[in-house]
Amino acid sequence: MAGGIWRDDRLLAPSIGAAALAALAHRGPDAEGEHREAGVFLGHRRLSIIDLDPRSTQPMHLGPLSIVFNGEIYNYRALRAELERGGCVFRTESDTEVLLQAFARDGLDCLQTLEGMFSFAIWDRSARRLTLARDRYGEKPMVVFEDGEKLLFASEIPAIERLAGDGDLVIDRAALPLLFRFSYLPAPFTPFERMKQIKPGCWLQLTVDDWTIREGSYYQLTTGGAPLRKAEPSFDAAKTQLRRLLTESVEQRLAASDVPIATFLSGGLDSSIIASIAAGIAGDRMTAYSIGFPNDPAFDESPYARLLAARYPRIDHRVIDVTEERLADFTDRTLGLLGEPYADASLIPTAFLCSHVGEKVILGGDGADELFAGYGVYSAMQVSARIPGWIKRVLRRLPTHGNPASIGNSKLRAAAFFRMHMRDTAGEEYLSWRSYASPEQLQSLGFSNADACALPGDLVDLDLHTLRDMLVTDIRFNLPADMLKKVDLASMQHGLEVRLPFLDSRLVAFALGLPDKFLINGGVRKHILRESFRSDLPPEILTRGKKGFLLPIRKWMRDGRIRDELLDLAARQTTLDSRAIERFATEHRELRADHSQLLWACYVFLKWTGRRNGNRSDRGSISSEIAG
């Protein structure tokens, strides 16, 4: 999806629409369409999933309204029935038309009724107004560029680069430290000036005649409030409700498709639950995809995935093995498709697995950790909150271990991480756990003190008193910017749509209303999720700890091809301080510190700037662009 509004329609060159859609071909390989009128362009690449007939190709029109839409509306059949009772007549079987009819009737109010993942643009030629909107949790992306003369939007930045024209996009140096600190750029930030991401649960409207922009939100999770449920349910009743809500969510996501659906199966708790539910619902065999690291047993979860698959005869289990050699070229291709620097290294194995999926749609387990307290940071911060302030002050005088990740004993390793991230306030601790670089390290890379210390507004003066506050903060901040962006980038590079049953709005409201003891009990995280599906899963999966979908970059940055390439890239540029990168690499190699995430961020960023420099050599070096 891509498009824009130009105040001077002479600037809308005939060729740029086709170029923008070509940049998005991987997101929609099945069909393309565009709509033009004076100063207006709407373009769409289609991945045909619901109503495969060409009549559902976009842009789609209804009276003065035209829409381009990315994603799925899972409850579109129920919404369609309601609209038909009100007199609406449909000409397709698509969810796109349901969304368009709902907007025609209710305007922005229709957003409250949508259950799905989406970003969309609707042009109203009567009101001369453009409306952009994004789903509640940020499953589908939307970037916007506006400079007073034009407003451009797209699912990915390369399409905007084609629409904007040469010279319009300038690197935003003030935003870049966020990439190295968190491994991603959180909304609304992007790598370019005058460009932003629309936040999850938000909308933007441009009225063209007076060029006024209105923005707002239709869905907001807040911290510091009371739980969403007033009366505490019994544990057994909560388990029953959880099973019902999650099963209904899986059913809804399976039903909203006219093509076969597969499932991811990592071997962890979350994907195993989704796979077990889907296998029980599916009428036919369902393919489950796992990834294996045969040369890195510490990262290999495929044996657990095999245990789950063996329980369900309808699961056709496929394990895709990965080695550093197999990923070498694939890593370059994956990073080469990124329109922005994104430095969560788990993107690579996720994209590699997606590249082997034969179906168009697949179910995933993302979102469960943020709903049911699956990350270790939650229990660590709960423990920290119970320590009296005077004891914390004493403990903080103790020296920290330079590289806790290198400690073999798991309890000592956890204690070292706990001490490393201990701070005076819960907000500061949260930022420490979520950061991979300190302001001092960012300054050594060449950023100013002000930019190195700057934070997104949502993270300034964080007030985290309860476990729910931590979960809500992660759902608003870390989930869309990291996990969901990874899922979208990795899957859509290969024309694959990932559906996430845990991110059902009813299930989110239910989970955030649960008592803390239902989520973390006796040190066991995701307690109610485990207990609700205990009978469906092998005991080995129920009792194992949290394991991310990781790439072994700690090892690779000590002695591998990527480390050597990073040092070579650093030596041939002036954007980042090469001496700082060399120092970080040496400290990492000597096990004095774990700089793997920071080094990977430098690698990803320098690869990205190198591509831009190569593609735009007529404009001078990227270093000059950033310095300006």
XYZ file of C-alpha atoms in Angstrom:
628
model
C 0.000 0.000 0.000
C 1.300 3.440 -0.961
C -0.054 6.806 -1.945
C -0.037 10.520 -1.470
C -1.598 13.935 -1.905
C 0.225 16.715 -3.787
C -0.847 20.350 -3.505
C 0.611 20.914 -6.984
C -0.620 18.046 -9.134
C 2.136 18.731 -11.683
C 4.570 17.159 -9.176
C 2.758 13.825 -9.392
C 4.862 12.349 -12.187
C 3.326 9.437 -14.124
C 6.197 7.056 -13.393
C 6.569 7.391 -9.626
C 3.446 5.400 -8.755
C 4.691 2.344 -10.628
C 8.104 2.703 -8.977
C 6.526 2.893 -5.511
C 4.458 -0.230 -6.132
C 7.498 -2.068 -7.494
C 9.245 -1.364 -4.189
C 6.372 -3.172 -2.423
C 6.063 -6.127 -4.789
C 7.218 -8.582 -2.117
C 4.284 -7.587 0.125
C 1.706 -8.362 -2.558
C 2.867 -10.568 -5.416
C -0.609 -11.544 -6.666
C -1.992 -8.316 -8.160
C -1.582 -4.560 -8.241
C -3.780 -1.563 -8.869
C -3.693 2.202 -8.716
C -6.046 5.166 -8.717
C -5.164 8.675 -9.880
C -6.906 11.989 -9.962
C -5.626 15.552 -9.758
C -2.902 15.549 -7.093
C -3.958 12.155 -5.716
C -2.351 8.724 -6.022
C -3.469 5.497 -4.340
C -1.570 2.284 -5.040
C -1.846 -1.279 -3.790
C -0.056 -4.605 -4.102
C -2.294 -7.554 -3.294
C -1.663 -10.782 -1.423
C -4.928 -12.561 -2.272
C -6.352 -14.292 0.794
C -10.058 -13.398 1.108
C -12.244 -13.412 -2.043
C -9.583 -14.345 -4.561
C -11.621 -12.925 -7.457
C -10.083 -9.892 -9.256
C -13.186 -7.907 -8.253
C -11.566 -7.518 -4.816
C -8.334 -6.031 -6.146
C -7.625 -2.590 -4.709
C -7.960 0.378 -4.785
C -11.658 -0.218 -4.161
C -14.283 2.479 -4.604
C -17.669 3.292 -3.090
C -19.260 6.542 -4.210
C -16.781 9.333 -3.374
C -14.604 6.990 -1.275
C -11.538 5.053 -2.408
C -9.539 2.709 -0.176
C -6.176 0.940 -0.077
C -5.883 -1.467 2.814
C -3.168 -3.712 4.237
C -4.110 -6.528 6.607
C -7.224 -8.459 7.574
C -10.484 -7.711 9.392
C -11.195 -10.971 11.201
C -14.768 -10.139 12.213
C -15.736 -8.920 8.746
C -18.557 -11.449 8.333
C -20.352 -10.263 11.491
C -19.828 -6.630 10.479
C -21.118 -7.364 6.988
C -24.298 -8.940 8.352
C -24.903 -5.872 10.513
C -24.318 -3.534 7.570
C -26.654 -5.562 5.357
C -29.392 -5.272 7.971
C -28.923 -1.528 7.673
C -29.417 -1.626 3.926
C -25.859 -1.892 2.587
C -25.452 -3.880 -0.631
C -22.191 -5.693 -1.333
C -20.658 -6.676 -4.667
C -17.696 -8.714 -3.328
C -17.011 -11.212 -0.538
C -13.969 -9.266 0.724
C -13.204 -7.723 4.079
C -11.960 -4.635 2.205
C -15.454 -3.792 1.062
C -16.810 -4.353 4.578
C -14.263 -1.873 5.919
C -15.121 0.639 3.203
C -18.885 0.326 3.810
C -18.368 0.637 7.587
C -16.333 3.815 7.117
C -18.922 5.242 4.706
C -21.580 4.762 7.391
C -19.696 5.571 10.610
C -16.517 7.428 9.686
C -13.768 7.145 12.295
C -16.220 5.537 14.721
C -15.982 2.328 12.693
C -12.472 1.793 14.077
C -13.954 0.765 17.422
C -15.740 -2.164 15.770
C -12.801 -3.651 13.856
C -11.105 -6.807 15.132
C -8.028 -7.321 13.051
C -4.623 -6.146 11.935
C -4.619 -3.294 9.492
C -3.368 -0.037 8.152
C -5.480 1.718 5.573
C -5.961 4.939 3.626
C -9.346 6.247 2.515
C -9.645 9.200 0.131
C -12.943 11.119 0.197
C -13.060 13.161 -3.002
C -16.250 14.980 -1.922
C -14.762 16.253 1.347
C -11.259 16.283 -0.194
C -10.008 14.505 2.893
C -7.525 11.669 3.359
C -7.864 9.357 6.376
C -5.069 7.068 7.557
C -5.411 4.572 10.426
C -3.508 1.748 12.099
C -4.644 -1.257 14.153
C -4.749 -1.330 17.959
C -1.413 -3.027 18.632
C 0.658 -2.111 15.582
C 0.670 -5.400 13.694
C 0.625 -3.594 10.346
C 2.915 -0.612 9.636
C 2.124 2.867 8.323
C 4.753 5.540 7.649
C 3.884 9.107 6.655
C 5.975 11.926 5.150
C 4.636 15.504 5.107
C 6.458 18.690 4.135
C 3.680 21.210 3.569
C 3.551 20.532 -0.167
C 2.701 16.848 -0.146
C 1.705 14.074 2.220
C 2.925 10.588 1.363
C 2.149 7.273 3.059
C 3.188 3.653 2.635
C 3.572 0.298 4.325
C 7.352 0.567 3.959
C 9.790 3.446 3.560
C 11.208 2.489 0.108
C 7.831 3.262 -1.463
C 7.910 6.746 0.047
C 11.458 7.201 -1.240
C 10.129 6.588 -4.772
C 7.170 8.942 -4.282
C 9.148 11.715 -2.611
C 11.698 12.212 -5.309
C 15.403 12.784 -5.063
C 16.567 15.135 -2.322
C 13.427 15.184 -0.147
C 14.452 12.595 2.460
C 17.123 13.690 4.914
C 18.482 11.458 7.664
C 17.270 12.498 11.126
C 20.433 12.281 13.199
C 18.582 13.099 16.421
C 16.485 9.923 16.090
C 19.354 7.520 15.371
C 20.562 6.989 18.966
C 17.238 5.283 19.686
C 18.181 2.585 17.172
C 21.443 1.770 18.955
C 19.841 1.988 22.383
C 16.796 -0.209 21.751
C 17.719 -2.006 18.481
C 14.742 -0.354 16.741
C 13.139 3.036 16.141
C 9.893 3.229 18.139
C 6.848 5.059 16.783
C 6.559 7.851 15.873
C 10.271 7.981 14.985
C 11.766 7.020 11.622
C 15.286 7.512 10.239
C 14.182 10.565 8.235
C 13.165 14.099 9.044
C 9.491 15.011 8.457
C 8.620 11.314 8.359
C 6.894 9.421 11.162
C 5.187 6.176 11.966
C 1.523 6.390 12.893
C 1.261 4.984 16.400
C -0.823 1.861 17.059
C -4.477 2.598 17.718
C -4.239 6.019 16.066
C -5.511 7.862 12.991
C -4.554 10.897 10.927
C -6.735 13.035 8.648
C -5.591 15.579 6.062
C -8.131 18.082 4.715
C -6.557 19.166 1.464
C -8.174 22.532 0.712
C -6.749 24.248 3.813
C -4.004 21.636 4.329
C -4.940 20.958 7.947
C -3.954 17.748 9.711
C -5.870 16.242 12.598
C -4.638 13.274 14.622
C -6.164 11.178 17.360
C -6.408 7.766 18.970
C -9.317 5.357 19.139
C -7.711 2.817 21.476
C -5.485 3.536 24.426
C -3.906 1.354 27.079
C -2.948 3.378 30.142
C -0.673 2.679 33.072
C -1.338 3.632 36.659
C -5.019 2.748 36.590
C -7.076 0.034 38.187
C -7.179 -3.398 36.544
C -9.732 -3.727 33.800
C -11.692 -6.315 35.814
C -13.132 -5.194 39.150
C -14.087 -8.535 40.717
C -11.322 -11.110 40.997
C -12.336 -14.392 39.334
C -11.417 -17.790 40.682
C -8.341 -19.339 39.106
C -10.359 -22.197 37.612
C -12.929 -19.791 36.138
C -10.118 -17.659 34.682
C -8.511 -20.737 33.099
C -11.811 -21.687 31.479
C -12.314 -18.187 30.136
C -8.758 -18.017 28.835
C -9.176 -21.289 26.929
C -12.453 -20.061 25.450
C -11.143 -16.642 24.386
C -7.943 -17.954 22.833
C -9.731 -20.805 21.065
C -12.286 -18.356 19.629
C -9.456 -16.094 18.491
C -7.721 -18.962 16.675
C -11.031 -19.999 15.114
C -11.663 -16.464 13.889
C -8.222 -16.204 12.308
C -8.573 -19.590 10.627
C -12.040 -18.796 9.282
C -11.084 -15.457 7.698
C -9.269 -17.010 4.754
C -9.962 -18.593 1.388
C -6.483 -20.160 1.257
C -4.758 -22.801 3.439
C -3.211 -21.654 6.737
C -0.082 -23.047 8.430
C 1.388 -22.433 11.889
C 4.764 -21.624 13.369
C 6.034 -24.103 15.967
C 9.154 -22.876 17.734
C 9.066 -25.428 20.543
C 8.226 -22.757 23.093
C 5.033 -22.494 25.124
C 3.200 -19.858 23.072
C 3.494 -21.291 19.575
C 2.882 -24.796 20.947
C -0.444 -23.664 22.408
C -1.490 -22.005 19.146
C -0.466 -25.073 17.129
C -2.341 -27.428 19.462
C -5.548 -25.353 19.241
C -5.285 -24.989 15.461
C -4.652 -28.716 14.994
C -7.796 -29.468 16.965
C -9.902 -27.058 14.891
C -8.542 -27.653 11.391
C -10.509 -30.107 9.326
C -7.486 -31.103 7.247
C -3.817 -31.594 7.991
C -1.981 -28.420 8.954
C 1.663 -27.727 8.252
C 3.781 -26.559 11.199
C 7.162 -24.954 10.531
C 10.120 -25.014 12.928
C 13.721 -23.925 12.692
C 16.740 -25.885 13.889
C 20.337 -24.939 14.674
C 22.153 -28.287 14.295
C 25.571 -26.688 14.894
C 24.411 -24.543 17.831
C 22.578 -26.851 20.272
C 22.047 -24.031 22.784
C 19.800 -22.295 20.246
C 18.105 -25.395 18.861
C 14.496 -25.797 20.004
C 13.412 -28.216 17.297
C 13.447 -31.289 19.602
C 10.687 -29.658 21.675
C 8.734 -28.802 18.535
C 8.935 -32.449 17.482
C 7.485 -33.523 20.835
C 4.446 -31.306 20.309
C 3.970 -32.327 16.677
C 4.048 -36.013 17.640
C 0.960 -35.471 19.799
C -1.201 -34.214 16.934
C -1.643 -36.489 13.900
C -3.049 -33.610 11.815
C 0.222 -31.676 12.081
C 2.583 -32.047 9.140
C 5.838 -30.966 10.802
C 8.697 -29.460 8.832
C 12.024 -28.457 10.417
C 14.257 -26.031 8.520
C 17.893 -26.363 9.581
C 20.095 -23.275 9.783
C 23.867 -22.854 9.875
C 25.996 -19.714 9.776
C 27.040 -20.619 6.249
C 23.444 -20.948 5.040
C 22.533 -17.641 6.658
C 25.497 -15.654 5.330
C 24.071 -14.778 1.922
C 20.526 -14.789 3.238
C 21.451 -12.183 5.861
C 22.684 -9.829 3.152
C 19.498 -10.271 1.123
C 17.284 -9.755 4.170
C 19.066 -6.613 5.321
C 19.109 -5.391 1.723
C 15.302 -5.298 1.660
C 15.010 -3.184 4.796
C 13.869 0.347 4.134
C 15.041 1.359 7.595
C 17.724 0.081 9.972
C 16.195 -2.555 12.257
C 18.627 -4.319 14.569
C 16.812 -7.160 16.322
C 18.959 -10.037 15.090
C 16.110 -12.536 15.436
C 14.757 -10.996 12.213
C 17.212 -13.136 10.260
C 16.184 -16.651 11.385
C 12.534 -15.551 11.388
C 12.804 -14.371 7.777
C 14.739 -17.513 6.849
C 11.927 -19.660 8.210
C 9.309 -17.500 6.454
C 11.140 -17.995 3.161
C 10.431 -21.737 3.425
C 6.700 -21.492 4.122
C 4.615 -22.688 1.192
C 1.309 -21.212 2.371
C 0.221 -17.568 2.205
C -0.981 -17.365 5.824
C 0.534 -18.655 9.052
C -0.341 -18.416 12.750
C 2.194 -17.210 15.325
C 2.469 -16.943 19.100
C 3.746 -13.371 19.478
C 2.076 -11.204 22.100
C 1.729 -13.843 24.813
C 4.796 -12.685 26.753
C 3.461 -9.135 27.026
C -0.011 -10.314 28.092
C 0.936 -13.048 30.549
C 4.285 -11.783 31.933
C 6.620 -14.108 30.074
C 9.807 -12.037 30.154
C 12.297 -12.335 33.001
C 12.358 -8.551 33.385
C 8.881 -8.678 34.945
C 9.760 -11.011 37.787
C 13.106 -9.270 38.294
C 11.395 -5.908 38.653
C 8.822 -7.379 41.029
C 11.647 -8.610 43.263
C 13.431 -5.256 43.022
C 10.265 -3.378 44.032
C 10.159 -5.321 47.310
C 13.711 -4.339 48.315
C 13.814 -1.370 50.737
C 15.484 1.724 49.356
C 18.329 1.732 51.874
C 19.263 -1.842 50.940
C 19.222 -0.918 47.245
C 21.585 1.948 47.928
C 23.981 -0.464 49.649
C 23.714 -3.021 46.847
C 24.344 -0.381 44.216
C 27.713 0.335 45.791
C 28.760 -3.197 44.888
C 30.659 -3.527 41.594
C 28.825 -4.913 38.590
C 30.010 -7.844 36.521
C 31.225 -6.627 33.140
C 29.703 -9.534 31.192
C 26.934 -11.434 33.019
C 26.138 -13.398 29.853
C 29.487 -15.165 30.154
C 28.692 -16.615 33.603
C 28.045 -20.339 33.371
C 25.976 -20.793 36.534
C 22.406 -19.745 35.767
C 21.651 -18.417 39.265
C 24.848 -16.378 39.420
C 24.183 -15.120 35.911
C 20.669 -13.998 36.875
C 22.025 -12.291 40.009
C 24.634 -10.433 37.957
C 22.012 -9.206 35.494
C 19.774 -8.183 38.397
C 22.553 -6.093 39.913
C 23.509 -4.594 36.551
C 19.986 -3.269 35.968
C 19.163 -2.183 39.512
C 18.150 1.486 39.640
C 16.496 3.905 42.043
C 13.100 3.809 40.305
C 11.099 1.187 38.429
C 11.009 3.387 35.335
C 14.794 3.622 35.260
C 15.071 -0.130 35.731
C 12.682 -0.801 32.863
C 14.754 1.400 30.558
C 17.933 -0.339 31.670
C 16.516 -3.789 30.916
C 15.272 -2.634 27.504
C 18.510 -0.804 26.518
C 21.531 -2.236 24.735
C 23.685 0.899 24.849
C 24.271 3.594 27.425
C 24.281 7.339 26.662
C 28.050 7.275 27.206
C 28.496 4.575 24.572
C 26.274 6.480 22.163
C 28.379 9.596 22.655
C 31.511 7.587 21.912
C 29.927 6.605 18.575
C 29.724 10.306 17.742
C 26.272 11.451 18.876
C 25.731 14.565 20.933
C 25.012 14.303 24.644
C 21.475 15.659 24.121
C 20.627 13.146 21.393
C 22.265 10.258 23.260
C 20.171 10.937 26.368
C 16.869 11.728 24.624
C 13.924 9.357 25.072
C 10.521 8.970 23.429
C 7.917 11.001 25.294
C 6.106 7.864 26.447
C 9.206 6.727 28.333
C 10.005 9.991 30.118
C 9.223 9.838 33.862
C 7.773 6.330 33.628
C 5.598 5.567 36.644
C 5.551 1.775 37.026
C 3.953 0.658 40.274
C 2.392 -2.656 39.304
C 3.006 -5.640 37.079
C 0.131 -4.402 34.917
C 1.951 -1.098 34.419
C 4.965 -3.001 33.087
C 2.837 -5.111 30.731
C 0.973 -2.089 29.378
C 4.258 -0.244 28.796
C 5.625 -3.181 26.823
C 2.407 -3.517 24.798
C 2.562 0.169 23.915
C 6.315 0.419 23.343
C 8.345 -2.759 22.878
C 5.728 -5.002 21.279
C 4.892 -2.869 18.196
C 8.360 -1.413 17.698
C 10.273 -4.680 18.034
C 8.299 -7.929 17.981
C 5.506 -6.951 15.603
C 7.812 -5.043 13.282
C 10.055 -8.109 13.086
C 7.093 -10.350 12.259
C 5.839 -8.007 9.538
C 9.251 -7.412 7.962
C 10.300 -11.065 8.041
C 7.021 -12.407 6.663
C 6.102 -9.773 4.085
C 9.554 -9.950 2.500
C 8.332 -13.358 1.333
C 4.670 -12.614 0.616
C 3.512 -14.284 3.825
C 0.880 -13.021 6.258
C 1.302 -13.839 9.961
C -1.776 -13.833 12.199
C -1.395 -13.548 15.964
C -4.299 -14.980 18.003
C -2.970 -13.631 21.319
C -3.592 -10.086 20.051
C -7.363 -10.307 20.180
C -8.781 -7.218 21.899
C -11.075 -9.241 24.189
C -8.176 -11.465 25.214
C -5.934 -8.446 25.862
C -8.573 -6.856 28.108
C -9.028 -10.164 29.929
C -5.298 -10.708 30.502
C -4.680 -7.176 31.776
C -7.448 -7.605 34.317
C -5.957 -10.729 35.905
C -4.389 -10.638 39.384
C -0.588 -10.683 39.449
C -0.551 -14.091 41.159
C -2.300 -15.613 38.132
C 0.537 -14.403 35.889
C 3.620 -15.015 38.056
C 3.287 -17.636 40.769
C 6.149 -19.040 42.788
C 8.607 -17.586 40.318
C 6.844 -19.284 37.370
C 5.934 -16.805 34.646
C 2.853 -17.180 32.409
C 1.410 -19.319 35.197
C -2.239 -19.248 34.063
C -1.309 -19.847 30.433
C 0.654 -22.974 31.369
C -2.072 -24.288 33.628
C -4.880 -23.587 31.168
C -3.250 -25.758 28.490
C -1.391 -28.260 30.687
C -3.328 -31.228 29.309
C -2.581 -30.266 25.705
C 1.210 -30.026 25.837
C 4.166 -32.315 26.549
C 5.544 -31.775 30.100
C 8.947 -30.885 28.652
C 7.455 -27.772 27.043
C 5.500 -26.810 30.155
C 8.535 -26.888 32.426
C 11.213 -25.335 30.216
C 12.225 -21.699 30.577
C 11.744 -18.807 28.207
C 13.772 -19.048 25.017
C 13.794 -16.385 22.336
C 14.023 -17.002 18.587
C 17.661 -16.047 18.650
C 20.593 -15.724 16.329
C 23.959 -16.660 17.898
C 25.403 -13.177 17.389
C 27.408 -13.265 20.648
C 29.524 -15.979 19.090
C 29.489 -14.453 15.604
C 30.716 -11.086 16.900
C 33.662 -12.766 18.638
C 34.976 -14.771 15.697
C 33.021 -14.832 12.504
C 32.583 -13.435 9.038
C 30.106 -10.808 10.205
C 32.550 -9.458 12.823
C 35.243 -9.091 10.183
C 32.817 -7.424 7.807
C 31.690 -4.985 10.505
C 35.254 -3.893 11.203
C 35.850 -3.437 7.490
C 32.652 -1.393 7.107
C 33.593 0.730 10.121
C 37.041 1.473 8.724
C 35.610 2.684 5.407
C 33.116 5.251 6.719
C 32.918 8.338 8.898
C 29.281 8.211 9.989
C 30.089 6.437 13.273
C 33.339 6.602 15.202
C 35.277 3.590 13.930
C 37.599 3.610 16.951
C 34.634 3.143 19.277
C 33.363 0.227 17.191
C 36.830 -1.368 17.254
C 36.991 -0.919 21.029
C 33.553 -2.491 21.524
C 34.528 -5.385 19.264
C 37.759 -5.985 21.195
C 36.010 -5.900 24.567
C 33.414 -8.316 23.241
C 35.999 -10.696 21.806
C 37.921 -10.712 25.105
C 34.673 -11.404 27.035
C 35.097 -8.208 29.055
C 31.607 -7.141 28.015
C 28.694 -8.369 25.925
C 28.402 -5.828 23.119
C 26.749 -8.219 20.671
C 23.519 -6.224 20.276
C 25.321 -2.897 19.959
C 27.771 -4.319 17.421
C 24.917 -5.859 15.447
C 23.123 -2.493 15.423
C 26.289 -0.868 14.063
C 26.532 -3.591 11.413
C 22.902 -3.207 10.324
C 23.120 0.581 10.281
C 26.329 0.696 8.267
C 24.947 -1.797 5.756
C 21.840 0.390 5.400
C 23.775 3.640 4.988
C 26.108 1.934 2.543
C 23.187 0.882 0.361
C 21.734 4.390 0.433
C 25.112 5.881 -0.390
C 25.515 3.482 -3.289
C 22.018 4.071 -4.592
C 22.299 7.852 -4.338
C 25.915 8.562 -5.210
C 24.858 11.622 -7.167
C 23.791 13.277 -3.914
C 27.043 12.871 -2.050
C 27.904 10.624 0.850
C 25.508 9.580 3.584
C 27.961 11.022 6.073
C 27.443 14.485 4.599
C 23.683 13.982 4.635
C 23.692 13.050 8.316
C 26.126 15.764 9.274
C 23.845 18.311 7.647
